[in-house]
Coordinates of C-alpha atoms in Angstrom, one line a residue:
X1 CA 50.8 -14.0 35.4
X2 CA 48.9 -12.4 32.8
X3 CA 48.4 -8.3 32.1
X4 CA 44.8 -7.2 32.5
X5 CA 43.0 -4.2 30.8
X6 CA 40.6 -2.6 33.3
X7 CA 38.8 -0.1 30.9
X8 CA 39.4 1.3 27.7
X9 CA 42.4 3.1 28.4
X10 CA 44.3 1.7 31.5
X11 CA 46.3 -1.2 31.2
X12 CA 48.3 -3.1 33.8
X13 CA 51.9 -3.7 32.1
X14 CA 53.6 -5.3 35.2
X15 CA 54.1 -8.4 33.1
X16 CA 55.1 -8.1 29.2
X17 CA 52.1 -9.1 27.2
X18 CA 52.0 -8.7 23.2
X19 CA 48.4 -8.3 23.2
X20 CA 48.4 -5.2 25.5
X21 CA 51.3 -3.8 23.5
X22 CA 49.3 -4.2 20.5
X23 CA 46.4 -2.5 22.1
X24 CA 48.1 0.4 23.5
X25 CA 50.0 0.9 19.9
X26 CA 46.3 1.0 18.1
X27 CA 45.3 3.7 20.9
X28 CA 48.1 6.1 20.9
X29 CA 50.5 4.9 18.3
X30 CA 53.7 2.9 18.2
X31 CA 56.7 4.2 20.5
X32 CA 59.1 6.7 18.6
X33 CA 62.3 5.1 17.4
X34 CA 65.7 6.0 19.0
X35 CA 66.3 8.1 16.1
X36 CA 63.3 9.9 16.4
X37 CA 63.7 10.2 20.1
X38 CA 66.9 11.5 19.9
X39 CA 66.0 14.3 17.2
X40 CA 63.0 15.2 19.6
X41 CA 65.7 15.5 22.3
X42 CA 63.7 13.0 24.4
X43 CA 60.0 12.3 24.3
X44 CA 59.3 11.6 28.2
X45 CA 58.8 13.6 30.9
X46 CA 60.9 13.6 34.2
X47 CA 59.5 11.7 37.2
X48 CA 56.8 13.6 38.8
X49 CA 55.0 13.2 42.2
X50 CA 51.4 12.5 41.5
X51 CA 49.4 14.7 44.0
X52 CA 46.0 13.9 43.0
X53 CA 44.0 11.8 40.7
X54 CA 40.4 10.7 40.0
X55 CA 38.8 8.1 42.0
X56 CA 39.1 5.5 39.4
X57 CA 42.8 5.8 39.4
X58 CA 42.7 6.1 43.2
X59 CA 41.3 2.7 43.3
X60 CA 44.2 1.1 41.7
X61 CA 46.5 2.1 44.7
X62 CA 44.5 0.2 47.2
X63 CA 45.0 2.6 50.2
X64 CA 48.6 2.8 49.7
X65 CA 50.1 5.7 51.8
X66 CA 53.6 5.9 50.0
X67 CA 54.6 8.9 47.9
X68 CA 53.4 8.4 44.3
X69 CA 55.2 9.1 41.3
X70 CA 54.5 9.2 37.5
X71 CA 55.8 10.0 34.1
X72 CA 54.3 10.9 30.5
X73 CA 55.7 9.4 27.4
X74 CA 54.7 11.2 24.0
X75 CA 53.6 8.8 21.4
X76 CA 52.7 9.4 17.8
X77 CA 48.9 9.7 18.4
X78 CA 48.4 10.4 22.4
X79 CA 50.5 9.8 25.5
X80 CA 51.0 7.3 28.2
X81 CA 50.9 8.3 31.6
X82 CA 52.7 5.9 33.7
X83 CA 52.5 5.2 37.3
X84 CA 53.0 2.0 39.6
X85 CA 51.8 0.7 42.8
X86 CA 53.7 -1.3 45.4
X87 CA 53.0 -4.6 43.2
X88 CA 51.8 -3.3 39.8
X89 CA 52.7 -1.1 36.9
X90 CA 50.1 1.1 34.9
X91 CA 49.9 3.1 32.0
X92 CA 47.1 5.1 31.1
X93 CA 46.6 5.8 27.3
X94 CA 45.2 9.2 26.2
X95 CA 44.9 9.9 22.5
X96 CA 45.9 13.5 21.6
X97 CA 42.2 14.2 20.5
X98 CA 40.8 13.7 24.0
X99 CA 43.6 15.3 25.8
X100 CA 43.3 18.1 28.2
X101 CA 46.2 19.8 29.7
X102 CA 46.8 22.7 32.1
X103 CA 50.1 23.8 33.5
X104 CA 51.6 26.4 36.0
X105 CA 55.2 26.5 37.4
X106 CA 54.1 24.1 40.1
X107 CA 51.9 21.8 38.5
X108 CA 50.9 19.9 35.8
X109 CA 47.4 18.5 35.1
X110 CA 46.6 16.0 32.3
X111 CA 43.0 14.6 31.9
X112 CA 40.7 13.2 29.5
X113 CA 36.8 13.1 29.6
X114 CA 36.8 10.4 32.3
X115 CA 40.0 10.7 34.4
X116 CA 42.8 13.3 35.5
X117 CA 46.2 13.2 37.0
X118 CA 47.7 16.4 38.9
X119 CA 51.5 16.2 39.0
X120 CA 54.2 18.5 40.8
X121 CA 58.0 18.5 40.0
X122 CA 60.1 16.2 42.3
X123 CA 63.7 17.9 41.9
X124 CA 63.1 21.1 40.7
X125 CA 60.7 23.9 42.0
X126 CA 59.1 24.2 38.6
X127 CA 57.5 21.8 36.1
X128 CA 59.8 21.2 32.9
X129 CA 58.4 23.4 30.5
X130 CA 60.4 22.2 27.7
X131 CA 58.4 18.8 28.0
X132 CA 55.2 20.7 28.3
X133 CA 55.9 22.8 25.1
X134 CA 56.5 19.4 23.2
X135 CA 53.4 18.1 24.6
X136 CA 51.3 21.1 23.5
X137 CA 52.9 20.9 20.1
X138 CA 51.9 17.3 19.5
X139 CA 48.6 18.1 20.9
X140 CA 47.8 20.9 18.4
X141 CA 49.3 19.0 15.6
X142 CA 46.6 16.2 16.2
X143 CA 43.6 18.7 16.3

C-alpha cells in the first residue's frame, strides 16, 4: 500500500515511501544526524496528549474516541507534528517561517495559517519547557 499526501503539509507515513520522504525533506529539511541530535540533547518532544485540533486534522481520526497522542520533531527548516490514528500514522510539516507557537505550563499550541494542534503534557503536570525553548530558538533563527 502507498502513502498518500492529503494536502501540501499532511503526509500519511504509515508505509515507507521514498517520494514522501523527499517531499518532507524539501519542506522542512532533512533529519538531524545522530551527532547533531546528541549535541542538541535531543530534537524531539516527549509524547503529549492531543486535546484539540483543527477540523481538517479531526477528519483524519474518523470519529475515533481513544485518547490521542502526538509529538514534535525539530528539523533544519521546520517541524514535524506526528500523530497516529488506529490504522494510520501522519506527520504535519510546518516550516519555521509559518510556525505560530504559544505555550503555558499546561498546554502547547502549534499552528500555521491553516491548522492547529493543542497539546497537554502526559506524564508531568507541565509542558517540557526545555523543548519549547529549543523550538523558540529554532523559529527565531529562521525569521
